[in-house]
Short mmCIF file of N, CA and C in Angstrom, two decimals:
data_model
loop_
_atom_site.label_atom_id
_atom_site.label_comp_id
_atom_site.label_asym_id
_atom_site.label_seq_id
_atom_site.Cartn_x
_atom_site.Cartn_y
_atom_site.Cartn_z
N UNK A 162 -30.65 -74.17 -29.38
CA UNK A 162 -29.96 -73.61 -27.98
C UNK A 162 -28.58 -74.10 -28.42
N UNK A 163 -27.14 -72.94 -28.34
CA UNK A 163 -25.86 -73.31 -28.55
C UNK A 163 -25.40 -73.76 -27.64
N UNK A 164 -24.41 -74.56 -27.86
CA UNK A 164 -23.57 -75.50 -27.20
C UNK A 164 -22.41 -74.74 -26.64
N UNK A 165 -22.31 -74.74 -25.37
CA UNK A 165 -21.61 -74.04 -24.19
C UNK A 165 -20.26 -74.16 -24.99
N UNK A 166 -19.16 -73.12 -24.89
CA UNK A 166 -17.73 -73.23 -25.57
C UNK A 166 -17.50 -73.92 -24.36
N UNK A 167 -15.81 -74.63 -24.84
CA UNK A 167 -14.98 -75.15 -23.75
C UNK A 167 -14.02 -74.74 -23.84
N UNK A 168 -13.47 -73.79 -22.41
CA UNK A 168 -12.28 -72.96 -22.68
C UNK A 168 -10.86 -73.79 -23.01
N UNK A 169 -10.11 -73.08 -23.98
CA UNK A 169 -8.81 -73.74 -23.81
C UNK A 169 -8.13 -73.95 -22.92
N UNK A 170 -7.09 -74.63 -22.66
CA UNK A 170 -6.25 -74.98 -21.80
C UNK A 170 -4.95 -73.81 -21.26
N UNK A 171 -4.91 -73.55 -19.86
CA UNK A 171 -3.95 -72.44 -19.70
C UNK A 171 -2.77 -73.33 -20.02
N UNK A 172 -1.51 -72.36 -19.86
CA UNK A 172 -0.40 -73.13 -20.18
C UNK A 172 0.00 -73.44 -18.64
N UNK A 173 0.89 -74.46 -18.43
CA UNK A 173 1.21 -75.19 -17.02
C UNK A 173 2.57 -74.30 -16.73
N UNK A 174 2.23 -73.48 -16.31
CA UNK A 174 3.22 -72.22 -15.62
C UNK A 174 3.05 -71.71 -14.58
N UNK A 175 3.61 -71.25 -13.24
CA UNK A 175 3.46 -71.09 -12.03
C UNK A 175 3.31 -69.01 -12.44
N UNK A 176 2.50 -68.50 -11.90
CA UNK A 176 2.78 -67.34 -12.02
C UNK A 176 3.50 -66.52 -11.30
N UNK A 177 4.35 -67.14 -9.95
CA UNK A 177 5.24 -66.82 -8.88
C UNK A 177 6.82 -66.49 -10.08
N UNK A 178 6.79 -67.48 -11.25
CA UNK A 178 7.82 -67.31 -11.57
C UNK A 178 8.07 -65.93 -12.38
N UNK A 179 7.33 -65.42 -12.52
CA UNK A 179 7.49 -64.08 -13.12
C UNK A 179 7.65 -62.84 -11.91
N UNK A 180 7.64 -63.17 -10.85
CA UNK A 180 7.83 -61.89 -9.46
C UNK A 180 9.13 -61.60 -9.48
N UNK A 181 9.81 -60.53 -9.81
CA UNK A 181 11.12 -60.13 -9.45
C UNK A 181 11.55 -59.44 -11.03
N UNK A 182 10.98 -60.06 -11.99
CA UNK A 182 11.66 -59.52 -13.45
C UNK A 182 11.14 -58.47 -13.93
N UNK A 183 11.53 -57.84 -14.53
CA UNK A 183 11.23 -56.63 -15.41
C UNK A 183 10.03 -57.04 -15.88
N UNK A 184 9.08 -55.97 -16.18
CA UNK A 184 7.91 -56.12 -16.70
C UNK A 184 7.92 -56.36 -18.09
N UNK A 185 8.85 -55.87 -19.11
CA UNK A 185 8.91 -56.29 -20.42
C UNK A 185 9.47 -57.70 -20.70
N UNK A 186 10.37 -58.09 -19.83
CA UNK A 186 10.87 -59.29 -19.63
C UNK A 186 9.98 -60.38 -19.41
N UNK A 187 9.02 -60.31 -18.49
CA UNK A 187 8.01 -61.44 -17.89
C UNK A 187 6.70 -61.36 -19.15
N UNK A 188 6.73 -60.12 -19.57
CA UNK A 188 5.60 -60.04 -20.69
C UNK A 188 5.93 -61.24 -22.13
N UNK A 189 7.65 -60.94 -22.53
CA UNK A 189 7.85 -61.65 -23.40
C UNK A 189 7.70 -63.17 -23.30
N UNK A 190 8.47 -63.40 -22.17
CA UNK A 190 8.64 -64.94 -21.44
C UNK A 190 6.93 -65.34 -20.99
N UNK A 191 6.06 -64.99 -20.91
CA UNK A 191 4.66 -65.21 -21.09
C UNK A 191 3.97 -65.53 -22.17
N UNK A 192 4.04 -64.75 -22.98
CA UNK A 192 3.83 -65.05 -24.39
C UNK A 192 4.32 -66.27 -25.08
N UNK A 193 5.38 -66.00 -25.01
CA UNK A 193 6.43 -67.28 -25.30
C UNK A 193 5.76 -69.15 -24.77
N UNK A 194 5.46 -68.87 -23.87
CA UNK A 194 4.84 -69.99 -22.77
C UNK A 194 3.27 -70.37 -23.02
N UNK A 195 2.86 -69.28 -23.88
CA UNK A 195 1.25 -69.76 -24.38
C UNK A 195 0.60 -68.59 -23.69
N UNK A 196 0.70 -68.09 -22.70
CA UNK A 196 -0.71 -67.03 -22.23
C UNK A 196 -0.80 -66.15 -23.75
N UNK A 197 -2.12 -66.38 -23.68
CA UNK A 197 -2.94 -65.77 -24.72
C UNK A 197 -3.11 -64.01 -24.69
N UNK A 198 -3.56 -63.57 -23.27
CA UNK A 198 -3.45 -62.22 -22.79
C UNK A 198 -2.40 -61.78 -21.90
N UNK A 199 -1.81 -61.10 -22.02
CA UNK A 199 -0.80 -60.49 -20.62
C UNK A 199 -1.52 -59.26 -20.23
N UNK A 200 -1.40 -58.68 -19.04
CA UNK A 200 -1.56 -57.52 -19.16
C UNK A 200 -0.86 -56.94 -17.45
N UNK A 201 0.07 -55.68 -17.55
CA UNK A 201 0.54 -55.45 -16.62
C UNK A 201 -0.32 -54.41 -16.05
N UNK A 202 -0.20 -53.89 -15.03
CA UNK A 202 -1.44 -52.88 -14.07
C UNK A 202 -0.29 -52.05 -12.97
N UNK A 203 -0.90 -50.90 -12.38
CA UNK A 203 0.08 -50.27 -11.79
C UNK A 203 -0.51 -50.92 -10.19
N UNK A 204 0.34 -50.60 -8.96
CA UNK A 204 -0.33 -51.09 -8.20
C UNK A 204 -1.86 -50.14 -7.94
N UNK A 205 -2.60 -51.06 -7.30
CA UNK A 205 -3.97 -50.32 -7.04
C UNK A 205 -4.82 -50.00 -8.00
N UNK A 206 -4.33 -50.50 -9.45
CA UNK A 206 -5.35 -50.36 -10.67
C UNK A 206 -6.92 -51.00 -10.02
N UNK A 207 -7.73 -50.11 -10.45
CA UNK A 207 -9.35 -50.73 -10.77
C UNK A 207 -9.35 -51.76 -12.17
N UNK A 208 -9.64 -52.62 -11.74
CA UNK A 208 -9.92 -53.85 -13.20
C UNK A 208 -10.85 -54.69 -12.73
N UNK A 209 -11.52 -54.86 -14.13
CA UNK A 209 -12.75 -56.17 -13.79
C UNK A 209 -12.22 -57.53 -13.27
N UNK A 210 -13.04 -57.83 -12.73
CA UNK A 210 -12.86 -59.26 -11.78
C UNK A 210 -13.23 -60.72 -12.79
N UNK A 211 -13.63 -60.61 -13.56
CA UNK A 211 -14.35 -61.82 -14.37
C UNK A 211 -12.45 -62.58 -14.49
N UNK A 212 -13.08 -63.69 -14.39
CA UNK A 212 -11.83 -64.87 -14.67
C UNK A 212 -12.04 -65.08 -16.12
N UNK A 213 -10.52 -64.63 -16.84
CA UNK A 213 -10.42 -65.15 -18.15
C UNK A 213 -9.43 -66.23 -18.63
N UNK A 214 -9.59 -67.34 -19.04
CA UNK A 214 -8.73 -68.62 -19.30
C UNK A 214 -7.50 -67.97 -20.35
N UNK A 215 -6.25 -67.78 -19.82
CA UNK A 215 -5.39 -67.97 -20.87
C UNK A 215 -4.97 -66.27 -20.51
N UNK A 216 -5.20 -65.70 -19.22
CA UNK A 216 -4.55 -64.45 -19.11
C UNK A 216 -3.61 -64.43 -18.02
N UNK A 217 -2.90 -63.46 -18.18
CA UNK A 217 -2.16 -63.45 -16.75
C UNK A 217 -1.52 -62.30 -16.55
N UNK A 218 -1.84 -61.63 -15.55
CA UNK A 218 -1.94 -60.42 -14.78
C UNK A 218 -0.67 -60.37 -14.00
N UNK A 219 -0.15 -58.97 -14.41
CA UNK A 219 1.00 -58.65 -13.72
C UNK A 219 1.06 -57.29 -12.63
N UNK A 220 1.22 -57.28 -11.62
CA UNK A 220 1.08 -55.93 -10.65
C UNK A 220 2.82 -55.23 -10.90
N UNK A 221 2.92 -54.29 -11.74
CA UNK A 221 4.20 -53.73 -11.98
C UNK A 221 4.57 -52.59 -10.47
N UNK A 222 5.51 -52.58 -10.48
CA UNK A 222 6.21 -51.81 -9.02
C UNK A 222 7.41 -51.37 -9.88
N UNK A 223 7.85 -49.82 -10.05
CA UNK A 223 9.15 -49.88 -10.56
C UNK A 223 10.11 -50.74 -11.47
N UNK A 224 9.06 -50.79 -12.55
CA UNK A 224 9.19 -51.69 -13.34
C UNK A 224 9.84 -52.94 -13.24
N UNK A 225 9.44 -53.32 -12.03
CA UNK A 225 9.25 -54.92 -11.96
C UNK A 225 8.15 -55.67 -11.46
N UNK A 226 7.82 -56.89 -11.94
CA UNK A 226 6.89 -57.46 -11.65
C UNK A 226 6.77 -58.00 -9.60
N UNK A 227 5.66 -57.36 -9.26
CA UNK A 227 5.47 -57.42 -7.82
C UNK A 227 4.70 -58.36 -7.26
N UNK A 228 4.03 -58.95 -8.33
CA UNK A 228 2.84 -60.15 -8.25
C UNK A 228 2.43 -60.52 -9.31
N UNK A 229 1.56 -61.46 -9.74
CA UNK A 229 1.13 -62.04 -10.36
C UNK A 229 0.25 -63.03 -10.25
N UNK A 230 -0.82 -63.16 -11.10
CA UNK A 230 -1.95 -64.15 -11.04
C UNK A 230 -2.36 -64.26 -12.38
N UNK A 231 -3.27 -65.69 -12.40
CA UNK A 231 -3.89 -66.08 -13.59
C UNK A 231 -5.26 -65.31 -13.90
N UNK A 232 -5.77 -65.40 -14.65
CA UNK A 232 -7.19 -64.72 -15.00
C UNK A 232 -7.46 -63.63 -15.32
#
């Protein structure tokens, strides 16, 4: 049987720090801080709900991050 993989550690970073930033600035900053995947989503977007370590999600309204969460 194959061993269960150990997920890599997430950056020690608060998603709340991105709220209010422009989507471009927030994505650039998130990548600098070590997030492996960053996705910007419009309000009400239909998304998969699986938790992915190292992923940061942004809900973007009018070009600004309105909400941010891990996974």
